[in-house]
mmCIF file of C-alpha atoms in Angstrom:
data_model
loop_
_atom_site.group_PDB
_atom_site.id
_atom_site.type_symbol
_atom_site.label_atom_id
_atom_site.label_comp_id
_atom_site.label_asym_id
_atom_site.label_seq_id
_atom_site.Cartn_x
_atom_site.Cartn_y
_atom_site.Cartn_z
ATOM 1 C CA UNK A 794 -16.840 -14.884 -13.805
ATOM 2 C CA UNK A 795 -19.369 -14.306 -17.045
ATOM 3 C CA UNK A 796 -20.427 -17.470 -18.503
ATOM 4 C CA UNK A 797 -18.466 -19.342 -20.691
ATOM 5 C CA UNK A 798 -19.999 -19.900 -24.214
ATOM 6 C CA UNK A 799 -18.764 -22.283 -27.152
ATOM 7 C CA UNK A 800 -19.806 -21.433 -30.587
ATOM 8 C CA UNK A 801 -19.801 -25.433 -31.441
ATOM 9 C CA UNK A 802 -23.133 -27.361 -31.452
ATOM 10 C CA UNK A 803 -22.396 -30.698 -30.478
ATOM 11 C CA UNK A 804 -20.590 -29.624 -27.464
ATOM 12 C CA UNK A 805 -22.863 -30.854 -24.457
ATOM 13 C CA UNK A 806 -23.681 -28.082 -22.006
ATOM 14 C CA UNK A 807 -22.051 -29.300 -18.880
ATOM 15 C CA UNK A 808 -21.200 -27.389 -15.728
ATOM 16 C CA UNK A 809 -17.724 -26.067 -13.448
ATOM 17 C CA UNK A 810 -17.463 -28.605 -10.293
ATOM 18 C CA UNK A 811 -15.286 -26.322 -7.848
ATOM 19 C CA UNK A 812 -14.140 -23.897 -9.944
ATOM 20 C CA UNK A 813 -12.219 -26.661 -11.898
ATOM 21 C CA UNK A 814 -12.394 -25.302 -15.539
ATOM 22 C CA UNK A 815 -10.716 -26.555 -18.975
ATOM 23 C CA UNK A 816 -8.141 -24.045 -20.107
ATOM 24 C CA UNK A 817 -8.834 -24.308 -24.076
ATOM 25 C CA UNK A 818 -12.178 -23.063 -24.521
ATOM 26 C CA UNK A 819 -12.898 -20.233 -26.964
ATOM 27 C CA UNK A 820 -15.382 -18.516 -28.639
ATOM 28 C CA UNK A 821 -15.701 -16.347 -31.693
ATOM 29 C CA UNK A 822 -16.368 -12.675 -31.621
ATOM 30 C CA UNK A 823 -19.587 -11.943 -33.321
ATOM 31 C CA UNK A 824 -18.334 -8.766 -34.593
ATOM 32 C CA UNK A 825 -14.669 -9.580 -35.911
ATOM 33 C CA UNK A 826 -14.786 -13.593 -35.773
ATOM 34 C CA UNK A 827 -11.565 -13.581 -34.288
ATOM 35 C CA UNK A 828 -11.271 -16.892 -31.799
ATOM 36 C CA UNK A 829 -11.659 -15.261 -27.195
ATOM 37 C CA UNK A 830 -11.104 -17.638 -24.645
ATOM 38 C CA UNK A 831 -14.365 -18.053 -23.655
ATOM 39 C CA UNK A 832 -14.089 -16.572 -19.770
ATOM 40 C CA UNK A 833 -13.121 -13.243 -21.125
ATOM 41 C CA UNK A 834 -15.869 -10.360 -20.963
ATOM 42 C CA UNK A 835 -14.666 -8.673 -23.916
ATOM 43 C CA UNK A 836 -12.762 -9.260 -27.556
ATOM 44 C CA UNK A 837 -9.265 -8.407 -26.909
ATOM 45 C CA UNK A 838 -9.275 -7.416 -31.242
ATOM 46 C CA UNK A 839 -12.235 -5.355 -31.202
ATOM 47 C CA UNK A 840 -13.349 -4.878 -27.732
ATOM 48 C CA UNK A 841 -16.730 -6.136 -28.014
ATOM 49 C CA UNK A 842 -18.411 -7.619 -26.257
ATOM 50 C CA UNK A 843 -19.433 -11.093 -25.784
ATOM 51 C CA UNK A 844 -22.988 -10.709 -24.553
ATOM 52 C CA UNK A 845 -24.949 -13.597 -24.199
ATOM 53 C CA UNK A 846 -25.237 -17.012 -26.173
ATOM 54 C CA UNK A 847 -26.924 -17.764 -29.231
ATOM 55 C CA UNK A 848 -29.017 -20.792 -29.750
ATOM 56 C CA UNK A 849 -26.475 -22.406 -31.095
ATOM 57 C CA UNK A 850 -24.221 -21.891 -28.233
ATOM 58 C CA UNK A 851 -23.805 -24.259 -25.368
ATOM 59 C CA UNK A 852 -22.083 -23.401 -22.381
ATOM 60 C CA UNK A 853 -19.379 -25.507 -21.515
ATOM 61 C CA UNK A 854 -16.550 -25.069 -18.854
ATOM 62 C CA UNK A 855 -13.621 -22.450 -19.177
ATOM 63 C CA UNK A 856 -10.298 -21.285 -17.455
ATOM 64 C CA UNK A 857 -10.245 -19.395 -14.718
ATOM 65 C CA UNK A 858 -7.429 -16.452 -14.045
ATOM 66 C CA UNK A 859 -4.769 -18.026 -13.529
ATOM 67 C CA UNK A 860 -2.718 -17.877 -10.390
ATOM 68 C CA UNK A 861 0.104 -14.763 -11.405
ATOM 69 C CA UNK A 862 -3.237 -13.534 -12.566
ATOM 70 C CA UNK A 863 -5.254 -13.719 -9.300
ATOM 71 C CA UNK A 864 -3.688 -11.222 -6.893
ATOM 72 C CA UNK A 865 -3.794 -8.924 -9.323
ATOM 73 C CA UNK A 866 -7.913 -9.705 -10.545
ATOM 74 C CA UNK A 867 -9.076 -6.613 -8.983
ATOM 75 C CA UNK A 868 -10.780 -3.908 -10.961
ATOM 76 C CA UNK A 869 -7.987 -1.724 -12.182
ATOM 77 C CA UNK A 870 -8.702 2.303 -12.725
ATOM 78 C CA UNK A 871 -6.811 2.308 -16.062
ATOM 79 C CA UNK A 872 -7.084 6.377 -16.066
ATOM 80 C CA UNK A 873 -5.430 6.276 -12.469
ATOM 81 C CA UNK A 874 -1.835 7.091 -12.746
ATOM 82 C CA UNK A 875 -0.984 5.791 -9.706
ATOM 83 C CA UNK A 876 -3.235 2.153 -10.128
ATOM 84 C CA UNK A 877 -0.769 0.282 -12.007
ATOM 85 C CA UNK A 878 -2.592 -1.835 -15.103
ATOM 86 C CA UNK A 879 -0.663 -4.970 -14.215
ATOM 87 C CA UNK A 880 -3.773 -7.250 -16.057
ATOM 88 C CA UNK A 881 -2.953 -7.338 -19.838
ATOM 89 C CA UNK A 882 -4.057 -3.765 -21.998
ATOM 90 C CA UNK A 883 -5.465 -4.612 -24.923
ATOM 91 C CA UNK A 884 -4.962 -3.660 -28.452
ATOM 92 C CA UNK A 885 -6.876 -3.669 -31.451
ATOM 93 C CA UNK A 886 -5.161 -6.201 -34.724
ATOM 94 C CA UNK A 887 -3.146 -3.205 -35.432
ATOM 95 C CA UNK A 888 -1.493 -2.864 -31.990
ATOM 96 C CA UNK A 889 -3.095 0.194 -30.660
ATOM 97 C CA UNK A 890 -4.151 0.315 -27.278
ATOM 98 C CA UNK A 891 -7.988 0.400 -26.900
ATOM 99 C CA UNK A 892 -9.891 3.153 -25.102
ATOM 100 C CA UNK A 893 -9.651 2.816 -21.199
ATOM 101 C CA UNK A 894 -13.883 1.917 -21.689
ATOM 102 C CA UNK A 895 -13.059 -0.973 -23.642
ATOM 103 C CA UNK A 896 -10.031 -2.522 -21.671
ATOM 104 C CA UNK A 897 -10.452 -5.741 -19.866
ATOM 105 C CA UNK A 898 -11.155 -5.138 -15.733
ATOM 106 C CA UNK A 899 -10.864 -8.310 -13.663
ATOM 107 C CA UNK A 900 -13.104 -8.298 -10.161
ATOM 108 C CA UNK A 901 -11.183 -9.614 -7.620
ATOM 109 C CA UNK A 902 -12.929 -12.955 -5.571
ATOM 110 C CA UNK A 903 -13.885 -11.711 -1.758
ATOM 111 C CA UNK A 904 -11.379 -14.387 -0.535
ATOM 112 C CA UNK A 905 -8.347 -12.759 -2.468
ATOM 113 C CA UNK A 906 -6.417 -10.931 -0.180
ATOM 114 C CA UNK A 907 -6.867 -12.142 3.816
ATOM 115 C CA UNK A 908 -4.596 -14.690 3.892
ATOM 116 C CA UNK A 909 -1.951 -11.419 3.812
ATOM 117 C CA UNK A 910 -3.839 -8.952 5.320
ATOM 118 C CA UNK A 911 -4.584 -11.283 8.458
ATOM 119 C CA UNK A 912 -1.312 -11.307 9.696
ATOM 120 C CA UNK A 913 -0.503 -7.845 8.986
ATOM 121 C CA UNK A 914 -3.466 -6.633 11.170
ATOM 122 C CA UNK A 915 -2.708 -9.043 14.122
ATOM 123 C CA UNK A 916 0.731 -7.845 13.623
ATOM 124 C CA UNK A 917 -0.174 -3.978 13.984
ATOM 125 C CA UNK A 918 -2.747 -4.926 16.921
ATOM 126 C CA UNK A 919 0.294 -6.324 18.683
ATOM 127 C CA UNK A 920 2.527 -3.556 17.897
ATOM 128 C CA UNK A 921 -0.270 -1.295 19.347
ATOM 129 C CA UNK A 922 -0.619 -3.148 22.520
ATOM 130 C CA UNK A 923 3.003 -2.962 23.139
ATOM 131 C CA UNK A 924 3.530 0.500 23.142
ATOM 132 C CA UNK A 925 0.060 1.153 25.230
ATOM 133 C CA UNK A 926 1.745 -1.277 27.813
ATOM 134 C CA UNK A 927 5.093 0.547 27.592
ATOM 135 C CA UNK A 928 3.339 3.506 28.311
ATOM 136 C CA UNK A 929 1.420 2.522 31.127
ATOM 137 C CA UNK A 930 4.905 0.898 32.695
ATOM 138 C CA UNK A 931 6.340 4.991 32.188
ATOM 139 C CA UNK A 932 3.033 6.740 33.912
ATOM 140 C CA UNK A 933 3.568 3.914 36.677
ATOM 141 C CA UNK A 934 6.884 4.386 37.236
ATOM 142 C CA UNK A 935 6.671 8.606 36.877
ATOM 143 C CA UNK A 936 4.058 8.304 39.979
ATOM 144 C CA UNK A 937 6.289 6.258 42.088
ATOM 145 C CA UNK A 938 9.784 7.849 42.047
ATOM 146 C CA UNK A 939 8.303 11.434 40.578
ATOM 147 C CA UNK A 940 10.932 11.082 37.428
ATOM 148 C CA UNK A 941 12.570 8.684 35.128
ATOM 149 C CA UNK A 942 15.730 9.351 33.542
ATOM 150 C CA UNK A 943 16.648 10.486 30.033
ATOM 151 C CA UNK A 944 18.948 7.161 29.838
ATOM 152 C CA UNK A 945 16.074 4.990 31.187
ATOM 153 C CA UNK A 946 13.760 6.536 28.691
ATOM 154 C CA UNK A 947 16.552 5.403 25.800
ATOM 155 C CA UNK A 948 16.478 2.038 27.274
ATOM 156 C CA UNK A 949 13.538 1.575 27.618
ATOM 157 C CA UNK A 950 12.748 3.096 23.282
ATOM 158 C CA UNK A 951 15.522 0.664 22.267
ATOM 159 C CA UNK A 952 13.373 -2.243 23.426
ATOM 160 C CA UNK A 953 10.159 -1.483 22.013
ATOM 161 C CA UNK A 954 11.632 -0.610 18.733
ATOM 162 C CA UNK A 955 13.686 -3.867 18.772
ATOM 163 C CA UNK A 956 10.500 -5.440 19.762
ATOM 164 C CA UNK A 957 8.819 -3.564 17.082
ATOM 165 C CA UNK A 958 11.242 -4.743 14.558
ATOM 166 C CA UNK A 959 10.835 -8.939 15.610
ATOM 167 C CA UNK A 960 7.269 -8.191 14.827
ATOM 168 C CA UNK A 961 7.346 -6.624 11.685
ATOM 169 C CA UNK A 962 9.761 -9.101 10.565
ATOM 170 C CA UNK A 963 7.510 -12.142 11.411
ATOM 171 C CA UNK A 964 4.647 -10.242 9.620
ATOM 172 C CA UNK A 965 6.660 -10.072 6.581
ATOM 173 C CA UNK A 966 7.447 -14.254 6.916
ATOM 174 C CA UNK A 967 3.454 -14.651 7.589
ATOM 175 C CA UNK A 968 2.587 -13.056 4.575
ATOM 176 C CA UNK A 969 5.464 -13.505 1.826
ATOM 177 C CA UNK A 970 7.326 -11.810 -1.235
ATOM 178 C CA UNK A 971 4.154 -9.795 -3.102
ATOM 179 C CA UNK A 972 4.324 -9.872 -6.599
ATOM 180 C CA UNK A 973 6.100 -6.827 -8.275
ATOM 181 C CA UNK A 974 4.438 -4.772 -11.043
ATOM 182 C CA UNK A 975 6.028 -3.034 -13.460
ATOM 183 C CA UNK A 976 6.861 0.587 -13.062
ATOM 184 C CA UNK A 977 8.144 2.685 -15.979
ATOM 185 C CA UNK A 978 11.321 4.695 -15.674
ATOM 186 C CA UNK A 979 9.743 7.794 -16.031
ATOM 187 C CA UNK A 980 7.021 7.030 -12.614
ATOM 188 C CA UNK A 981 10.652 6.458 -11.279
ATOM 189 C CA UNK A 982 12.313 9.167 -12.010
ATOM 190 C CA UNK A 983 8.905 11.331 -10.999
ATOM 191 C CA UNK A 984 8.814 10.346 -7.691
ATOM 192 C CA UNK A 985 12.694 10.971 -7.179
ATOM 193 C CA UNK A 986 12.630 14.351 -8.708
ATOM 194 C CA UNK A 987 9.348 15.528 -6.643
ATOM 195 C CA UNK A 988 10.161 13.549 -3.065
ATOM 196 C CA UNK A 989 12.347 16.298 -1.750
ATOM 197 C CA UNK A 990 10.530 19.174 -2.671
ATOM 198 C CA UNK A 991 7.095 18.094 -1.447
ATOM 199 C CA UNK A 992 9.609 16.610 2.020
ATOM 200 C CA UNK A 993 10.655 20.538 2.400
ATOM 201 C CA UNK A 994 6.846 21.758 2.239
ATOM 202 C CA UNK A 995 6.102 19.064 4.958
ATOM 203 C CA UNK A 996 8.812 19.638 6.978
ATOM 204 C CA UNK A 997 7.377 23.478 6.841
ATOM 205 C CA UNK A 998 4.019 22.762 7.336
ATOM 206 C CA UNK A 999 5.047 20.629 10.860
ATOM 207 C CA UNK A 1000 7.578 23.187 11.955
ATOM 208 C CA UNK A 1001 5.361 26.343 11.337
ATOM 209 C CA UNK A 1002 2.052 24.643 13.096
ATOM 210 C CA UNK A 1003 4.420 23.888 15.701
ATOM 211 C CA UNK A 1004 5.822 27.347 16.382
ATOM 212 C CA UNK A 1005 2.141 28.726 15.551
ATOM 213 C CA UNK A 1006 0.765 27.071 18.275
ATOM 214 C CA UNK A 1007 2.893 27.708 20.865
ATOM 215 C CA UNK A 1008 2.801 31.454 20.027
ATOM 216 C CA UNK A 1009 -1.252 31.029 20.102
ATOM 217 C CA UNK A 1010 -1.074 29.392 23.342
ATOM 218 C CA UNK A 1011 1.618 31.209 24.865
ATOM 219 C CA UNK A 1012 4.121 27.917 25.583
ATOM 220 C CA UNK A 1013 7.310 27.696 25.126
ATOM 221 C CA UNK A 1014 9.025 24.663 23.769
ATOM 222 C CA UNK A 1015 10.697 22.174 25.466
ATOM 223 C CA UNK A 1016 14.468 21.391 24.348
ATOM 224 C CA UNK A 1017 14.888 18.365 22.796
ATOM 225 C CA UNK A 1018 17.116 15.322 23.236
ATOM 226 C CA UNK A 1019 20.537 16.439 21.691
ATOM 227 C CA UNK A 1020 22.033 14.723 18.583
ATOM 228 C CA UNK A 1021 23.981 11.773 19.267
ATOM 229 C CA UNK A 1022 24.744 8.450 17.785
ATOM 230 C CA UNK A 1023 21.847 6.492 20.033
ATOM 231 C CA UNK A 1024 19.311 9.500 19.272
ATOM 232 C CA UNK A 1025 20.233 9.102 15.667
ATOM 233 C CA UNK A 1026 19.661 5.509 15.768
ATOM 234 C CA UNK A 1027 16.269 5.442 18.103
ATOM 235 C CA UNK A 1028 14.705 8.624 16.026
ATOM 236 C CA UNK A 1029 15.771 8.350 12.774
ATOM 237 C CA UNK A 1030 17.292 5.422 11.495
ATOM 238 C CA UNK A 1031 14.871 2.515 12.916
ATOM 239 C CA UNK A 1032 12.306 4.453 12.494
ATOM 240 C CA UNK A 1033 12.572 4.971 9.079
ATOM 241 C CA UNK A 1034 13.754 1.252 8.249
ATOM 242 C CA UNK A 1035 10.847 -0.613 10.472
ATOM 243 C CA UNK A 1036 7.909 1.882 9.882
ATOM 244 C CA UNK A 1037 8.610 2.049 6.340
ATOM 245 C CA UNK A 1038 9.228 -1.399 5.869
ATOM 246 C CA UNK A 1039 5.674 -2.101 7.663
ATOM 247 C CA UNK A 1040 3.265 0.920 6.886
ATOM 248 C CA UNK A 1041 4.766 1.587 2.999
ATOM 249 C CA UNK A 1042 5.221 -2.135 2.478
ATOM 250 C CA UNK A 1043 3.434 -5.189 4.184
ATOM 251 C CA UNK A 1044 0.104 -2.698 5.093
ATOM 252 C CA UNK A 1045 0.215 -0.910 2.014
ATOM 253 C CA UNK A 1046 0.850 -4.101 0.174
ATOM 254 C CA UNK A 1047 -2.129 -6.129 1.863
ATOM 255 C CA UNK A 1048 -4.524 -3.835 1.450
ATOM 256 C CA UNK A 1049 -3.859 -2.386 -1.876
ATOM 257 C CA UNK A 1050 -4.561 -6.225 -2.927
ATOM 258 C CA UNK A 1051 -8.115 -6.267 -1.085
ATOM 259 C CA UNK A 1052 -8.985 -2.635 -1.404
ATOM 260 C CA UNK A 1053 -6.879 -0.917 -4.132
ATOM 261 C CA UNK A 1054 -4.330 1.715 -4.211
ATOM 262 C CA UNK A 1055 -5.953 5.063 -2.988
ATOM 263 C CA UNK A 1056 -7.766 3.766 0.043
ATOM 264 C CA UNK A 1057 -4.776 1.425 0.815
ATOM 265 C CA UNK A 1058 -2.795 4.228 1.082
ATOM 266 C CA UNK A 1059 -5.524 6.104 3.149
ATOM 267 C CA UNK A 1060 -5.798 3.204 5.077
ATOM 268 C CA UNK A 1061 -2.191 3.006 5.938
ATOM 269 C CA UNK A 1062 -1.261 6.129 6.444
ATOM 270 C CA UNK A 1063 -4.072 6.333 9.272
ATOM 271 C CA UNK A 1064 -2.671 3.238 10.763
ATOM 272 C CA UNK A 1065 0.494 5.126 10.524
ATOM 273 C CA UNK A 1066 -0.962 8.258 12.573
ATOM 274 C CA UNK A 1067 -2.446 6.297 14.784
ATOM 275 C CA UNK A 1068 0.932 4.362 15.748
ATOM 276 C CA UNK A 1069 2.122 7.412 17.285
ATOM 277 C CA UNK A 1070 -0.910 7.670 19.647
ATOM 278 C CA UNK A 1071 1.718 9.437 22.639
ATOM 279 C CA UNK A 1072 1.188 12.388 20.119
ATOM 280 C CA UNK A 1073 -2.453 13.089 19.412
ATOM 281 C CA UNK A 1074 -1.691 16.526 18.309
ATOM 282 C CA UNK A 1075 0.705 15.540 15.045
ATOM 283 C CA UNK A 1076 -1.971 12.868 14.002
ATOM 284 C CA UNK A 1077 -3.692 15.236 11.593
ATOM 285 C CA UNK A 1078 -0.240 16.176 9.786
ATOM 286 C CA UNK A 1079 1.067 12.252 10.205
ATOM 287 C CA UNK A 1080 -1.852 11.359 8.145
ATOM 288 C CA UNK A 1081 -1.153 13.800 5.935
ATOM 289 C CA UNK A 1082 3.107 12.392 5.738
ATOM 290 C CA UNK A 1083 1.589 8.905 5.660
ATOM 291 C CA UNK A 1084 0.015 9.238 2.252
ATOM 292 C CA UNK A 1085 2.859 11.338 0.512
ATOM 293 C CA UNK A 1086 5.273 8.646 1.804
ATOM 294 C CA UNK A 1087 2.740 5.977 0.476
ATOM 295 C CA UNK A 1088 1.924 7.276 -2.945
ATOM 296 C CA UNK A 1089 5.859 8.377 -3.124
ATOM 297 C CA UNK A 1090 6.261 4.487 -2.455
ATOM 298 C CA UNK A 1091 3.786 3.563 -5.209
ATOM 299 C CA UNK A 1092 5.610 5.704 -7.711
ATOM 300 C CA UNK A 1093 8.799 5.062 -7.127
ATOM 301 C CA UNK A 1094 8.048 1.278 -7.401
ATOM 302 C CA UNK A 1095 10.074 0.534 -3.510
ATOM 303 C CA UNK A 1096 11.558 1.357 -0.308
ATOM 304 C CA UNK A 1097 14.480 3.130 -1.150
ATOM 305 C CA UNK A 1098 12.808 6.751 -0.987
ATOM 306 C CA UNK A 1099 10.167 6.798 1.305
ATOM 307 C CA UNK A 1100 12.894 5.484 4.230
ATOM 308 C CA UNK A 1101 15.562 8.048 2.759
ATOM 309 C CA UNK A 1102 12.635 11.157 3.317
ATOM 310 C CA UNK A 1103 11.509 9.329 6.456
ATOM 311 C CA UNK A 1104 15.095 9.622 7.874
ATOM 312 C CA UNK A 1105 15.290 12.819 6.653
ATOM 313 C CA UNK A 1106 12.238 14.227 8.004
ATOM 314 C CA UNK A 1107 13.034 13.132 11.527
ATOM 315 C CA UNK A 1108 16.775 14.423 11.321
ATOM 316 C CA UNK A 1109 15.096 17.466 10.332
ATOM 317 C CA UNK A 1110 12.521 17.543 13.082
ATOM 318 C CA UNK A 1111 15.156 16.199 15.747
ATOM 319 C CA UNK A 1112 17.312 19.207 15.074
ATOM 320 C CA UNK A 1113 14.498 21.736 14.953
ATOM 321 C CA UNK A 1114 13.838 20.762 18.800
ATOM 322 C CA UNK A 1115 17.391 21.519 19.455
ATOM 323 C CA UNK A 1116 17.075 25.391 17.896
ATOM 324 C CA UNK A 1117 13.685 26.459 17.821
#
């Protein structure tokens, strides 16, 4: 936080004990004279800056951001279409927004932020361990009987996803509602109108590598489970409720508070990836779904199309299996 100035010369320079501050201090800009809170770095008329105190100036204790303000305090890339400017843009005395150079940028306190992304990462970390132990339980009981059933296999999906989905929803209690920036229609609409396209040139991408490298290594593919109402369920539609609801939403929403938007959604998509460790080969293009699901999520301003794609995408993969 800069420090606070006061343009009056009987005030007695005192200090901030813990960050306690006293919300109507101000100080006039030295190029305009209009009256600035005092813990501002620039003048929101003008946009210049403060710089540092006169003579005449004594310091004297200011407001800090307040606490609507605080999650968001993070330096904000006002160029970045996809970093939301949730802190205030400000205009000149006329109403016109000033350059992106001269806007206000809050720095986020190092504290900000763990108190949600704590729980999320214990929550992944458990989520992890889970399916590691699930998997060792299926190698254990391959080597003793030699095979395990397609319907034990089901059973045994159903309860890790289930379990899955009691975790994720005590992460979401553990950290609480995030606060919701505005998104303008036209992000909205964006998002909607480009989703399915860029879905078909994924969907491509996977299926092609896929068929690619089984020609290159001379394999043939393995039928896949047929379509049916517990397939649909276990493949496509918890999957795309849970995982979205965790990767696009609580991880996403954690660390684009601690680290910002692209490498939260860098961040998350790798955790994504990395979920699905039983399939080292489709990391590279999970990664890859990950962070068009998480800046679709961004843009779109919710849930709503990144689970419709992710359903979707594993319909689509689920009956490529079946014909290809």
């Amino acid at each position: 936080m800069p420090t606070p100035f006061s343009l009056d010369p009987d005030d007695v320079p005192t200090a901030a004990i813990d960050g306690v501050f006293e919300a109507s201090a101000e100080v006039r800009c030295r190029r305009c004279g209009d009256p600035v809170a005092a813990w501002r770095r620039l003048c929101p008329s003008c946009g210049a800056a403060l710089g540092a105190p006169s003579r005449a100036q004594r310091a004297i204790p200011v407001a800090p951001p307040s606490d609507e303000e605080l999650p968001f305090a993070r330096e904000v890339d006002v160029d970045d279409p996809f970093d939301v400017p949730v802190a205030e843009v400000i205009t000149d005395r006329f109403g016109v927004p000033l350059p992106p150079r001269r806007r206000r940028r809050l720095r986020k306190p190092a504290t900000v932020g763990w108190h949600r992304l704590v729980p999320m990462l214990v929550g992944y970390g458990v989520m992890m361990a889970v399916s590691v132990a699930f998997g060792v339980l299926l190698l254990v009981r391959m080597f003793s009987i030699g095979e395990v059933s397609e319907e034990e296999i089901n059973w045994g999906t159903f309860a890790i996803e289930a379990i899955d989905a009691v975790i994720v929803l005590c992460v979401a209690v553990a950290i609480g509602k995030f606060p919701s920036p505005p998104i303008e229609m036209s992000r909205r609409f964006t998002a909607w109108i480009t989703g399915f396209p860029l879905l078909s040139v994924l969907l491509a991408l996977n299926i092609g590598s896929v068929l690619l490298l089984r020609k290159a290594f001379d394999v043939e593919g393995e039928l896949g489970p047929p379509i049916t109402a517990v397939t649909l369920l276990l493949i496509c539609v918890q999957p795309a409720i849970v995982e979205e609801w965790f990767f696009r939403h609580l991880a996403l929403g954690s660390l684009r508070e601690k680290f910002g938007t692209h490498w939260a959604v860098w961040i998350s998509a790798a955790m994504f990836a990395a979920a699905h460790i039983y399939n080292p080969i489709a990391m590279p293009y999970l990664l890859l779904l990950g962070v068009s699901l998480g800046y679709l999520r961004i843009l779109s301003g919710g849930l709503a199309l990144p689970m419709l794609l992710h359903f979707l995408h594993n319909l689509a993969v689920l009956y490529a299996n079946r014909v290809l």
